[in-house]
mmCIF file of C-alpha atoms in Angstrom:
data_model
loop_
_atom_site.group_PDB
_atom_site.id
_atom_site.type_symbol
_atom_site.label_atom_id
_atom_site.label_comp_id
_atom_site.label_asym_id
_atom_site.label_seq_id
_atom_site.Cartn_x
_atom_site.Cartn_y
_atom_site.Cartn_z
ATOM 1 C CA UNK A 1 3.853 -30.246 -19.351
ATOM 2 C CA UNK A 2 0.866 -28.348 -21.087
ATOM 3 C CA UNK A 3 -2.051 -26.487 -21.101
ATOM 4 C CA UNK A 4 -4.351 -24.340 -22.754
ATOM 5 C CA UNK A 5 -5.855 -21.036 -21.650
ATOM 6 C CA UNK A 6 -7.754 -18.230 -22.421
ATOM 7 C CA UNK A 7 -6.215 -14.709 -22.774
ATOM 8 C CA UNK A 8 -8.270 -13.285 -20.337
ATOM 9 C CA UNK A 9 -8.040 -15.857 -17.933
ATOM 10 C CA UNK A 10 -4.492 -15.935 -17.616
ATOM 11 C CA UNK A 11 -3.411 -12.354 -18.432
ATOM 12 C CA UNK A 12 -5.259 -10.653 -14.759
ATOM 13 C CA UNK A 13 -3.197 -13.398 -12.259
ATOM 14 C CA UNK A 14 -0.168 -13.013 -14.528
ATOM 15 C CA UNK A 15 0.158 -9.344 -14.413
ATOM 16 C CA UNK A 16 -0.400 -9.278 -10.446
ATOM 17 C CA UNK A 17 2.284 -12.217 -9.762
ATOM 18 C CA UNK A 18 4.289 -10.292 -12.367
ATOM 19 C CA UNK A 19 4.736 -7.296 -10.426
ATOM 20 C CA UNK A 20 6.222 -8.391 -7.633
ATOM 21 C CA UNK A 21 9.110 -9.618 -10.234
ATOM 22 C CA UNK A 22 12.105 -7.080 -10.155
ATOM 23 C CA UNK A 23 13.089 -6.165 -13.211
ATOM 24 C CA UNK A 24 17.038 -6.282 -12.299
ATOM 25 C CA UNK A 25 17.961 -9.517 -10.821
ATOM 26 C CA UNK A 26 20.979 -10.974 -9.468
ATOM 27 C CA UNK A 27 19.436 -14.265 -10.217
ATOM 28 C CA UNK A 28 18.219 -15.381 -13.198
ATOM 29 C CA UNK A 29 15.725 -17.058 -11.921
ATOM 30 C CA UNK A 30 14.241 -14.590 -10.264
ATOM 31 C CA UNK A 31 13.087 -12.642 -13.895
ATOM 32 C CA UNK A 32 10.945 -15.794 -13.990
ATOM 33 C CA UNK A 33 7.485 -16.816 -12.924
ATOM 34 C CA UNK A 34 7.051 -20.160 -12.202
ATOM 35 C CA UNK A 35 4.230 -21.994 -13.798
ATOM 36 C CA UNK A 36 3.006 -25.189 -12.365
ATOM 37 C CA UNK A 37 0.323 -27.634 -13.890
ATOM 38 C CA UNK A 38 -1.261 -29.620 -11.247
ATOM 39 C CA UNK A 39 -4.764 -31.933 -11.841
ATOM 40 C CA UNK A 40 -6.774 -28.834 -13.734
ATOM 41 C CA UNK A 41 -4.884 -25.959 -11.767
ATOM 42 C CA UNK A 42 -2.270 -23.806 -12.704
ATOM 43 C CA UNK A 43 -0.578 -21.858 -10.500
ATOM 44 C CA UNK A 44 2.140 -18.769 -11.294
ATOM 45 C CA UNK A 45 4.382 -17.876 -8.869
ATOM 46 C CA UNK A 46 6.632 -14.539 -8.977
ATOM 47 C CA UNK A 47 9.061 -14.020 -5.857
ATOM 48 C CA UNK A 48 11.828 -11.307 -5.753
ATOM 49 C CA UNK A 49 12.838 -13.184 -2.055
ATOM 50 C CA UNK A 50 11.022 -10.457 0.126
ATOM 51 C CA UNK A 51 7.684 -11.194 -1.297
ATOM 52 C CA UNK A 52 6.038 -14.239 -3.062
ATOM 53 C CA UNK A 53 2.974 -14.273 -5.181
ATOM 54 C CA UNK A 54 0.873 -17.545 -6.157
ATOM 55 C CA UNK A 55 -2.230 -16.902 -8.309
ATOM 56 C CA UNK A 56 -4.352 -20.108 -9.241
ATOM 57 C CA UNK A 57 -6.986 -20.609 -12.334
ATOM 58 C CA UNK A 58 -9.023 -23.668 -12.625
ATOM 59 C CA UNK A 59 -8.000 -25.333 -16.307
ATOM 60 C CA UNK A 60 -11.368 -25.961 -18.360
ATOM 61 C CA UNK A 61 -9.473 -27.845 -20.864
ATOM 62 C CA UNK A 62 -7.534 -31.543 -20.558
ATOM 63 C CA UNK A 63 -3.311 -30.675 -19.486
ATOM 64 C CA UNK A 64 -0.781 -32.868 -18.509
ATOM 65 C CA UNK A 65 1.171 -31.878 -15.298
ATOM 66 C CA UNK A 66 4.433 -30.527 -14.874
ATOM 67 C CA UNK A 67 6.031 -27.232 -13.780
ATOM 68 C CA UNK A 68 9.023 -24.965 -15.433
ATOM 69 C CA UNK A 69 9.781 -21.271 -14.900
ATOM 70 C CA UNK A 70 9.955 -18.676 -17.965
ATOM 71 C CA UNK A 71 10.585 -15.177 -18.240
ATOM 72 C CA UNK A 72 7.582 -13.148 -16.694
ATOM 73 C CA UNK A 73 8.048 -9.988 -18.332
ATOM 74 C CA UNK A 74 7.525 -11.331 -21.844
ATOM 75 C CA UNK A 75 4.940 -13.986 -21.071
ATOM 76 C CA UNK A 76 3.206 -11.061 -19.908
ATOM 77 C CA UNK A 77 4.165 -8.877 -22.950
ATOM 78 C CA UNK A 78 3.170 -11.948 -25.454
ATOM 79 C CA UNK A 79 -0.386 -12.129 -23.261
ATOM 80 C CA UNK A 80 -1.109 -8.145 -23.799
ATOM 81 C CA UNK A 81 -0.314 -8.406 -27.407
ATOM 82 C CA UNK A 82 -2.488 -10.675 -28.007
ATOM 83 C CA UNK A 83 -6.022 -10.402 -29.401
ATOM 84 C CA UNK A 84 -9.131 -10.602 -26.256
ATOM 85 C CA UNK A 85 -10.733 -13.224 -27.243
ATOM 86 C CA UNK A 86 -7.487 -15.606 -28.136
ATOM 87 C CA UNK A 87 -7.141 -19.164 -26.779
ATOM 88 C CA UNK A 88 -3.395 -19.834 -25.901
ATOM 89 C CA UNK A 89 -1.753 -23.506 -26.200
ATOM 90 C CA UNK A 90 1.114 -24.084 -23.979
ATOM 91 C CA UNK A 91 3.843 -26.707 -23.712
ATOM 92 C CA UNK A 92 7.475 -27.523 -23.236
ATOM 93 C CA UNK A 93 9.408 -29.561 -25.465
ATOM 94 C CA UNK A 94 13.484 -30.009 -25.031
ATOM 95 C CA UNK A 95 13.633 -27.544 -22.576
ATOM 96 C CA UNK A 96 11.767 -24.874 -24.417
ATOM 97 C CA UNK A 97 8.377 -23.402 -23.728
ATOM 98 C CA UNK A 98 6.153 -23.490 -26.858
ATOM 99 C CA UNK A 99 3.460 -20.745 -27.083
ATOM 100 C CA UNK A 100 0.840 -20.859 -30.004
ATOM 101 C CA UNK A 101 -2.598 -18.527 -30.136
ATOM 102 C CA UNK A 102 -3.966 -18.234 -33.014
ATOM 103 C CA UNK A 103 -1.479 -18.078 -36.195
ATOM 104 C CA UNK A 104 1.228 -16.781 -33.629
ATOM 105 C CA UNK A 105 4.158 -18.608 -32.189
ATOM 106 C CA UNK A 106 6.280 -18.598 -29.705
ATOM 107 C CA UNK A 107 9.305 -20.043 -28.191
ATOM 108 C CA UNK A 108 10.939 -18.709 -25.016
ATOM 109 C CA UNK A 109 13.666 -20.032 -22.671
ATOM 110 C CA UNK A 110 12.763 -21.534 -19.784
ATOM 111 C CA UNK A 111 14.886 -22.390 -16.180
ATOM 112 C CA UNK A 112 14.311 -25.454 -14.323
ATOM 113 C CA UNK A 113 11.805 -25.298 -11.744
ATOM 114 C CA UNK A 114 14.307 -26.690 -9.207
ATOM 115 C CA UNK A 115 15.720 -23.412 -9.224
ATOM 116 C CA UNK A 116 13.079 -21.457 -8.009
ATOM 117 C CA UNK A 117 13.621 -20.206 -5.063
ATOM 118 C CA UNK A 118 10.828 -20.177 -1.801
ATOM 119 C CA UNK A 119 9.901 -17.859 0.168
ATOM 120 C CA UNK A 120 10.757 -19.650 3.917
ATOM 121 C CA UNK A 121 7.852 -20.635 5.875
ATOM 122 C CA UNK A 122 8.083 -21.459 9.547
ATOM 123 C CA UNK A 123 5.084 -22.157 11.500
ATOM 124 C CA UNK A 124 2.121 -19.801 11.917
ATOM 125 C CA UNK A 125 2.067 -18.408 15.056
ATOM 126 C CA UNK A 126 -1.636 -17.118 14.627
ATOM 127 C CA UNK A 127 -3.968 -17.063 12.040
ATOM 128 C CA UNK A 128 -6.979 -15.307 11.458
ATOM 129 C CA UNK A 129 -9.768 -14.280 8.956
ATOM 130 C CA UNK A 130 -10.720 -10.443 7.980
ATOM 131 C CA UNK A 131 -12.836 -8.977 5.094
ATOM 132 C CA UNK A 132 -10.677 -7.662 2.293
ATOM 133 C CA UNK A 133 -12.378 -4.291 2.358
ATOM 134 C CA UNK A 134 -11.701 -3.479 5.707
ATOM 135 C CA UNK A 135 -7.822 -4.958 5.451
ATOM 136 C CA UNK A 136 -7.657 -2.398 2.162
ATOM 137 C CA UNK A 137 -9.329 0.335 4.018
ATOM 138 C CA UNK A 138 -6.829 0.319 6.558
ATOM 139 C CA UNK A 139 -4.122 0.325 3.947
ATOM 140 C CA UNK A 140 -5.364 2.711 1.803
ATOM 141 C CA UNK A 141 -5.947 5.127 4.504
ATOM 142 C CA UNK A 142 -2.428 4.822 6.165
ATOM 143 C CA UNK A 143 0.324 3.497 3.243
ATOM 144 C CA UNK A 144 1.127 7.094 1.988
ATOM 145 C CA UNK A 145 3.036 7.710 5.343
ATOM 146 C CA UNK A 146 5.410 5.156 5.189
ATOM 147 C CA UNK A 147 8.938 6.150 4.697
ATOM 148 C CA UNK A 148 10.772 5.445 1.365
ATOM 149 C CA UNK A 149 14.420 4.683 1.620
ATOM 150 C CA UNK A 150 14.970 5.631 5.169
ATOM 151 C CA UNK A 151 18.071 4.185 7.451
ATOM 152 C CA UNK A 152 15.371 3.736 9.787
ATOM 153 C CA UNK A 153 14.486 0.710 8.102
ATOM 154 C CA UNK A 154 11.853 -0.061 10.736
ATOM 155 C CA UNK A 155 9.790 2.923 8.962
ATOM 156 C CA UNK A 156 10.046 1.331 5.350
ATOM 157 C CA UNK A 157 6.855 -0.298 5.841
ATOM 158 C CA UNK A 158 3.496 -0.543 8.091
ATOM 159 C CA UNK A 159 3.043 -1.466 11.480
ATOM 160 C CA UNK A 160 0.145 -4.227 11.852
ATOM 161 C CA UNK A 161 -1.195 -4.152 15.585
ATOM 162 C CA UNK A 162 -3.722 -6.514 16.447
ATOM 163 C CA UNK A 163 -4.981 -5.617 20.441
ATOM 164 C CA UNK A 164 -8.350 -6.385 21.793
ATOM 165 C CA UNK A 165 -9.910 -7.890 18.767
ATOM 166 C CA UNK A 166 -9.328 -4.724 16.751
ATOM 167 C CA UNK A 167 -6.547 -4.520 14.210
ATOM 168 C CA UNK A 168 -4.785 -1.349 13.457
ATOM 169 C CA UNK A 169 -2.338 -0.165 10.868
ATOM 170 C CA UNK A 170 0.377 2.409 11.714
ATOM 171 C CA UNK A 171 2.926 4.323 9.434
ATOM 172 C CA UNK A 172 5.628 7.112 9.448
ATOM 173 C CA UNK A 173 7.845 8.631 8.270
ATOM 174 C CA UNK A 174 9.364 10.617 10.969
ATOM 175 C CA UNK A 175 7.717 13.832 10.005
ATOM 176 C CA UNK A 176 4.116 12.691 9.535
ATOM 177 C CA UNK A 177 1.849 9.883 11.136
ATOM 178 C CA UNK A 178 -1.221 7.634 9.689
ATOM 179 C CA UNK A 179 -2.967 5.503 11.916
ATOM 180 C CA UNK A 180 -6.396 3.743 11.079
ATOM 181 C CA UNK A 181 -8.105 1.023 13.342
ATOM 182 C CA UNK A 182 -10.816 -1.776 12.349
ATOM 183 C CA UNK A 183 -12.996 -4.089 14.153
ATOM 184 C CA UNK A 184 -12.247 -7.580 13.065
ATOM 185 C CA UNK A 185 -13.463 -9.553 15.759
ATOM 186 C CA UNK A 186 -9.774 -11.253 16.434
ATOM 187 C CA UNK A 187 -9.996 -13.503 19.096
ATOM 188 C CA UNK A 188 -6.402 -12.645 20.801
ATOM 189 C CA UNK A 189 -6.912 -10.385 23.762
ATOM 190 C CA UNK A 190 -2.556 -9.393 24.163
ATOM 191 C CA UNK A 191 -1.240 -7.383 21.368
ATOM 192 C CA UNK A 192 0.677 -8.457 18.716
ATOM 193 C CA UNK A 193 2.583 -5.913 16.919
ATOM 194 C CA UNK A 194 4.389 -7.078 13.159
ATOM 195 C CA UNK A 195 6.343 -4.811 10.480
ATOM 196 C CA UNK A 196 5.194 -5.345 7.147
ATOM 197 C CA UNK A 197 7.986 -3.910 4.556
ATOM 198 C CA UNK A 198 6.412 -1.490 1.818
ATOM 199 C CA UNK A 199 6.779 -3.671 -0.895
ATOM 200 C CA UNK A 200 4.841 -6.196 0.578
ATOM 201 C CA UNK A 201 2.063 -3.679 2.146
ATOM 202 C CA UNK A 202 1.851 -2.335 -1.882
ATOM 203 C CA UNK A 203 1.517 -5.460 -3.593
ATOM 204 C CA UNK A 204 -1.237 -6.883 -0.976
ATOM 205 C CA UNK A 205 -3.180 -3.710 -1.852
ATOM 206 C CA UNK A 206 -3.181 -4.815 -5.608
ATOM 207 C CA UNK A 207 -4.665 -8.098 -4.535
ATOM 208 C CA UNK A 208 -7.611 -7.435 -2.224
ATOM 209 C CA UNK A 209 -11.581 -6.407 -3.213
ATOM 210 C CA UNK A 210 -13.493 -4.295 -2.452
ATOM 211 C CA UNK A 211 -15.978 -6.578 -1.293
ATOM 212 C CA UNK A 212 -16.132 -8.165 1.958
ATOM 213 C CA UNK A 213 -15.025 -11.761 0.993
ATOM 214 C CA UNK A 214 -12.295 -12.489 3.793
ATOM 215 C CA UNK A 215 -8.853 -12.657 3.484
ATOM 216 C CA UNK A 216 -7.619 -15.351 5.693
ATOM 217 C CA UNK A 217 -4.117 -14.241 7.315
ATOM 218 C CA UNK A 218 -1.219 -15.904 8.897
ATOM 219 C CA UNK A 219 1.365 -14.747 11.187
ATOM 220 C CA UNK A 220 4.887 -16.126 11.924
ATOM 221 C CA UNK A 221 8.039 -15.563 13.259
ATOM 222 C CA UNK A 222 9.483 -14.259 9.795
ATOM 223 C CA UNK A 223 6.789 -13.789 7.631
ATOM 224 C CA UNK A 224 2.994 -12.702 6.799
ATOM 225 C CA UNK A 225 1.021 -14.877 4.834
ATOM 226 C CA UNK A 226 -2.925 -13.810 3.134
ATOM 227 C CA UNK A 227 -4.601 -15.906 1.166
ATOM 228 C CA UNK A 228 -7.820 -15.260 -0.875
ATOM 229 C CA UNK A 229 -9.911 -17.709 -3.116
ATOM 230 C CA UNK A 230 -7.536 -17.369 -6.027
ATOM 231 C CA UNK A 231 -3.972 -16.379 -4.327
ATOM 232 C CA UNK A 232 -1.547 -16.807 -2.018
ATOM 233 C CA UNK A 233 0.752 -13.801 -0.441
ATOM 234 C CA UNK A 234 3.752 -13.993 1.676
ATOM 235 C CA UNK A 235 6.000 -11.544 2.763
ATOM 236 C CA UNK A 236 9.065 -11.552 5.174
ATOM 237 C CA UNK A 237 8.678 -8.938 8.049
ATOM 238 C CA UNK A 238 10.991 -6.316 9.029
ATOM 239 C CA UNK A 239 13.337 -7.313 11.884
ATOM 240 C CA UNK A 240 12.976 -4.454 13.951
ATOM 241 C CA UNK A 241 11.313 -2.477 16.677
ATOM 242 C CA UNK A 242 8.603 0.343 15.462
ATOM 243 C CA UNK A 243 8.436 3.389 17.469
ATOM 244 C CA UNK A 244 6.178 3.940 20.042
ATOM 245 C CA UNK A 245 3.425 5.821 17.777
ATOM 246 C CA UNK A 246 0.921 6.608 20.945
ATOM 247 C CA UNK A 247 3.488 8.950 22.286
ATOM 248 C CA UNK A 248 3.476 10.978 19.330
ATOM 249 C CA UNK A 249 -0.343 11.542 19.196
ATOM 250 C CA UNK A 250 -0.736 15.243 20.464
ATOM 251 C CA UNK A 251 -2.713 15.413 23.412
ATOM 252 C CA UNK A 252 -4.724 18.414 25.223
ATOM 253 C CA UNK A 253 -5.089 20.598 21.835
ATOM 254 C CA UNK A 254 -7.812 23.112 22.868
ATOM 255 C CA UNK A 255 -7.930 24.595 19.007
ATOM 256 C CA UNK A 256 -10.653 22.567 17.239
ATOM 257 C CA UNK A 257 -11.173 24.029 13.784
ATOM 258 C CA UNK A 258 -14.057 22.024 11.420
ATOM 259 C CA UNK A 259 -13.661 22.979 7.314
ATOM 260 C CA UNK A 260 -15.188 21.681 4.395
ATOM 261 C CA UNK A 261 -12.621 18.757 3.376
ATOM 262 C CA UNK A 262 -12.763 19.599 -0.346
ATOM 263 C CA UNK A 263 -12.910 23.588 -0.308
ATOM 264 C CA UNK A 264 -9.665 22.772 2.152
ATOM 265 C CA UNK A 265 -8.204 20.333 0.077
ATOM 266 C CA UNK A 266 -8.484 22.556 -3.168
ATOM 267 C CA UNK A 267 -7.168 25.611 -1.329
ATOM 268 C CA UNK A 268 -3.757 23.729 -0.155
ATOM 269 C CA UNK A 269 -3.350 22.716 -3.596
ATOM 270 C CA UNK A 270 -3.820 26.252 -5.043
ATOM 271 C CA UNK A 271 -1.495 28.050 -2.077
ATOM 272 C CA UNK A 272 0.968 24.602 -2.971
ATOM 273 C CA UNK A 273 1.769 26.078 -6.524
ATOM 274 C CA UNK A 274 3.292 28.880 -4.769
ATOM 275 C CA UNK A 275 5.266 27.748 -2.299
ATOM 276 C CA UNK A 276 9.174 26.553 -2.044
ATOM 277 C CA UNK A 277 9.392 23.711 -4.325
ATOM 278 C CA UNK A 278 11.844 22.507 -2.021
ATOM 279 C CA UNK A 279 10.270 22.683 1.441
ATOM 280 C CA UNK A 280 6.579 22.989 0.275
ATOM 281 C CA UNK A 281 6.345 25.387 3.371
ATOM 282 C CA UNK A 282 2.618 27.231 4.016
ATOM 283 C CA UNK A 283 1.123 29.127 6.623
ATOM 284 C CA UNK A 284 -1.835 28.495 8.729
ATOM 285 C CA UNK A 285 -3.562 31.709 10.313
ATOM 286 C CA UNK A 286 -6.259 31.118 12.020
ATOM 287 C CA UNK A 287 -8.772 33.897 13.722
ATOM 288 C CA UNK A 288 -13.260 33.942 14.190
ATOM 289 C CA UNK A 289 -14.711 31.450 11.906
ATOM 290 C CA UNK A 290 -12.122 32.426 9.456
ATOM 291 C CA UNK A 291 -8.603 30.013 8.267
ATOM 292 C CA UNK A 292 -6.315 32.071 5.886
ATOM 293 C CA UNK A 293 -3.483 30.472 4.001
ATOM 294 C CA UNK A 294 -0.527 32.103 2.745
ATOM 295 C CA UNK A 295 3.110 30.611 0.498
ATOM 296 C CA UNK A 296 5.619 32.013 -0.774
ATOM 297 C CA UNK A 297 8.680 31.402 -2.290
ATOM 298 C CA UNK A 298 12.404 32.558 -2.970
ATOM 299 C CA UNK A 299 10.856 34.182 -6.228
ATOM 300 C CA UNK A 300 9.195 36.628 -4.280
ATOM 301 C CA UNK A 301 6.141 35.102 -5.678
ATOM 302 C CA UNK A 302 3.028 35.164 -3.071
ATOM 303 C CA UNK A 303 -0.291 32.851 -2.892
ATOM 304 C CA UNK A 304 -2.924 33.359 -0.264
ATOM 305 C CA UNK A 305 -6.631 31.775 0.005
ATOM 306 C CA UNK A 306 -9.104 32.747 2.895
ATOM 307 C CA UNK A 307 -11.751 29.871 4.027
ATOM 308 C CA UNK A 308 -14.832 30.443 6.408
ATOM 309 C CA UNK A 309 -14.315 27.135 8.899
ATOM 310 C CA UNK A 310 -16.233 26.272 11.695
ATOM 311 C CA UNK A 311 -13.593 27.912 14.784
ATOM 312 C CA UNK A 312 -14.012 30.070 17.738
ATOM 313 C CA UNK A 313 -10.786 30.063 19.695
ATOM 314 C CA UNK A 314 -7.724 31.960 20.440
ATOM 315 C CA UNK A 315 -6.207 33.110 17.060
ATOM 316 C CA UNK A 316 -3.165 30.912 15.647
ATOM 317 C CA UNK A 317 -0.455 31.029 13.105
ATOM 318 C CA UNK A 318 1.269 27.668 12.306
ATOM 319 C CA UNK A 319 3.640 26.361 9.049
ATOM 320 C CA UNK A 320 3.046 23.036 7.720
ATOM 321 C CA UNK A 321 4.606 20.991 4.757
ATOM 322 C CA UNK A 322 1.720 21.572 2.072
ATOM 323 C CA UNK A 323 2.259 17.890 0.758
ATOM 324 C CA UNK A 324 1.580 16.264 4.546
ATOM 325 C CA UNK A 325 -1.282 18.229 4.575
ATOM 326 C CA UNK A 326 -2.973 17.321 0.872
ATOM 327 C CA UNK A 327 -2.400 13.451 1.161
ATOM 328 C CA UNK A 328 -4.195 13.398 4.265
ATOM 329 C CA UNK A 329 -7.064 15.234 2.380
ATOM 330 C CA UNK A 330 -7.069 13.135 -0.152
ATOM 331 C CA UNK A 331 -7.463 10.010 1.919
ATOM 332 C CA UNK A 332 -10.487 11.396 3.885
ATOM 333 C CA UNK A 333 -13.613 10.228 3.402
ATOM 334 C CA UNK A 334 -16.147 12.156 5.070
ATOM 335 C CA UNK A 335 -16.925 15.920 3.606
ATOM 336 C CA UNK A 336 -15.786 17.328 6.790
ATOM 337 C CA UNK A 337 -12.332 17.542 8.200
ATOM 338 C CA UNK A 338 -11.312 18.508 11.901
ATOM 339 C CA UNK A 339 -8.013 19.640 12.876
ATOM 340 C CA UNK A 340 -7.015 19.979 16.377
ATOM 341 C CA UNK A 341 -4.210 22.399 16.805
ATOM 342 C CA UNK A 342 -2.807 23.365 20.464
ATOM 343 C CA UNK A 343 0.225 25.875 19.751
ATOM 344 C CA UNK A 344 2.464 26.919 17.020
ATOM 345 C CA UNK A 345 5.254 24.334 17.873
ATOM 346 C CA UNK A 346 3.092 21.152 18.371
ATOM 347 C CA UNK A 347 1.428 18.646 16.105
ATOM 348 C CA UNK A 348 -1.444 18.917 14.538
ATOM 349 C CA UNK A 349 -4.297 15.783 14.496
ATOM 350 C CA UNK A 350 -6.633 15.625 11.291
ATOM 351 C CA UNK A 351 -9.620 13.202 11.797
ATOM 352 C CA UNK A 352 -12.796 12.879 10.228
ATOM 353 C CA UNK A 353 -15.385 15.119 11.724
ATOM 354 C CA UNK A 354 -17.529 12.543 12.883
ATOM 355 C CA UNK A 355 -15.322 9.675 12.433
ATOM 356 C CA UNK A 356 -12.238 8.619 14.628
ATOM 357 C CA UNK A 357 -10.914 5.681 13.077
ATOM 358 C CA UNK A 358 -8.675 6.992 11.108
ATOM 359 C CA UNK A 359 -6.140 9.447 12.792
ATOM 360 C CA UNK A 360 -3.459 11.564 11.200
ATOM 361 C CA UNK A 361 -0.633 13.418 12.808
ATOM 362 C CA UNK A 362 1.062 16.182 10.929
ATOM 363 C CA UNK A 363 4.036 18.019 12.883
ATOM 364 C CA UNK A 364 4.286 21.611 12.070
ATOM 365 C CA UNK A 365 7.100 23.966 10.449
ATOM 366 C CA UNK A 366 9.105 26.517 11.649
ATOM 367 C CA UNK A 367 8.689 29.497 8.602
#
């Protein structure tokens, strides 16, 4: 097997199928990316048995086929260090992969390609195409809620609910709630609910546009599949049943208050510097047209910041985790944000002012 590449042509595919390569392996193997020399197409593959990455460049230059797996980590190392504009030559001889650019070599050990594991893939049960911005919009806007590490394993990751031709993303983490809905003109009238775990929610992130060139997605019993022109991702699902998320969306909150998203978002920050480092605890007081926000913290140390918001109801006092409060802030688009409040004990729902598909449910604190 060989090949030759360009630095830059290899190094952008290599560091996304690196990444989803764990670093501590039980396998071998699995340190590896595989490389695979096919007519003028190589492919690199990276797989840590949850999630599988194929990225594909077109060869300009004459290669003879084959395929062998090699350490991804330093490939990728060896690619970095090398100068932009260098043209790599790359081949295997008695088992060894040979790696010359310029006046540097390089030999590494390789691993059979036999050994590589794959991802399983059982039929698609439904496939369908969507535009990469809009399947990162709705990841972007809802991934920071997803739980890390929680024995509710079924919250390690992001609901993907596709009803009525929309398709909606849903995440928690017991204490907070992201939900953001698209139009993607899915011809499947039931609804079809999957659990994506986090790793594979994060790494598809890395790999879509921002441009509107579609994503073409599969679903099956076990796994998600998207591919785009130049890769292939697959990810198992999460075996599991997510909660029921439309029970938790407040209902009949008669407090609307409409602030300035950025004058809010700074003033939470500020207040945050104050407040127990441990339960990030702030209060809420809301009166006439005006929101004051108070922390403090077992150092007897105070913060407080008063904001003129658009509100005209019943006055309110209500704790919230600071932190809940400033990732949804920083995920909002629009310059104003609306909070609907209904009592001191009860969620609150942050939405764009003039925008609903994006809803975020933050439940309060008792302080």
């Amino acid at each position: 097997m060989q090949f030759t590449i360009q630095r830059e042509a290899l190094l952008k595919p290599l560091q996304l199928v690196a990444g989803v390569v764990e670093r501590r392996q039980t396998l071998p193997v699995l340190s590896n990316v595989l490389l695979a020399v096919d007519g003028n197409q190589l492919s690199l593959t990276g797989t840590d048995l949850e999630v599988e990455l194929v990225g594909r460049i077109a060869l300009e230059e004459a290669s003879e086929a084959g395929e062998i797996t090699v350490p991804a980590r330093k490939l990728m190392d060896i690619c970095k260090s090398l100068p932009d504009d260098a043209s790599l030559s790359f081949r295997v001889e008695e088992g060894k992969a040979l790696i010359k650019a310029g006046r540097s070599r390089f030999t590494l050990a390789t691993l059979p390609a036999a050994d590589f594991p794959n991802v399983e893939d059982g039929p698609g049960a439904m496939s369908f195409a969507v535009g990469q911005n809009k399947l990162r919009r709705l990841i972007e806007r809802t991934s920071f809620a997803m739980a890390q590490q929680d024995v509710r394993y079924y919250l390690n990751g992001m609901l993907l609910e596709i009803n009525r031709g929309q398709l909606r993303a849903v995440a928690t983490d017991g204490h907070r709630m992201a939900m953001c809905t698209v139009d993607a003109n899915i011809e499947y009238q039931d609804r079809y609910q999957l659990i994506v775990p986090r790793k594979g929610i994060l790494e598809l992130a890395r790999l879509l546009a921002e441009a509107d060139d579609l994503v073409s997605i599969t679903l099956g019993t076990h796994h998600i599949r998207a591919t785009t022109g130049d890769f292939t991702f697959t990810s198992k699902l999460v075996d599991g049943k997510f909660p029921d998320y439309e029970r938790v969306l407040p209902r009949g909150g008669d407090k609307v208050v409409i602030a300035d998203r950025q004058s809010l978002r700074n003033a939470f920050a500020r207040t945050a510097i104050l407040s127990n480092e441990k339960y990030r605890g702030i209060r809420l007081m809301l009166s006439d047209a005006l929101l004051k926000i108070q922390a403090n913290n077992p150092e007897q140390e105070e913060a407080e910041e008063e904001l003129a918001v658009d509100y005209s109801g019943s006055p309110l006092e209500i704790g919230f985790n600071v932190s809940y409060l400033l990732d949804v802030m920083n995920v909002l688009g629009h310059e104003q944000a609306k909070i609907i409040l209904a009592d001191a004990n009860s969620s609150a729902l942050i939405q764009e002012a003039d925008n609903d598909d994006s809803l975020y449910v933050v439940m309060p604190m008792r302080l």
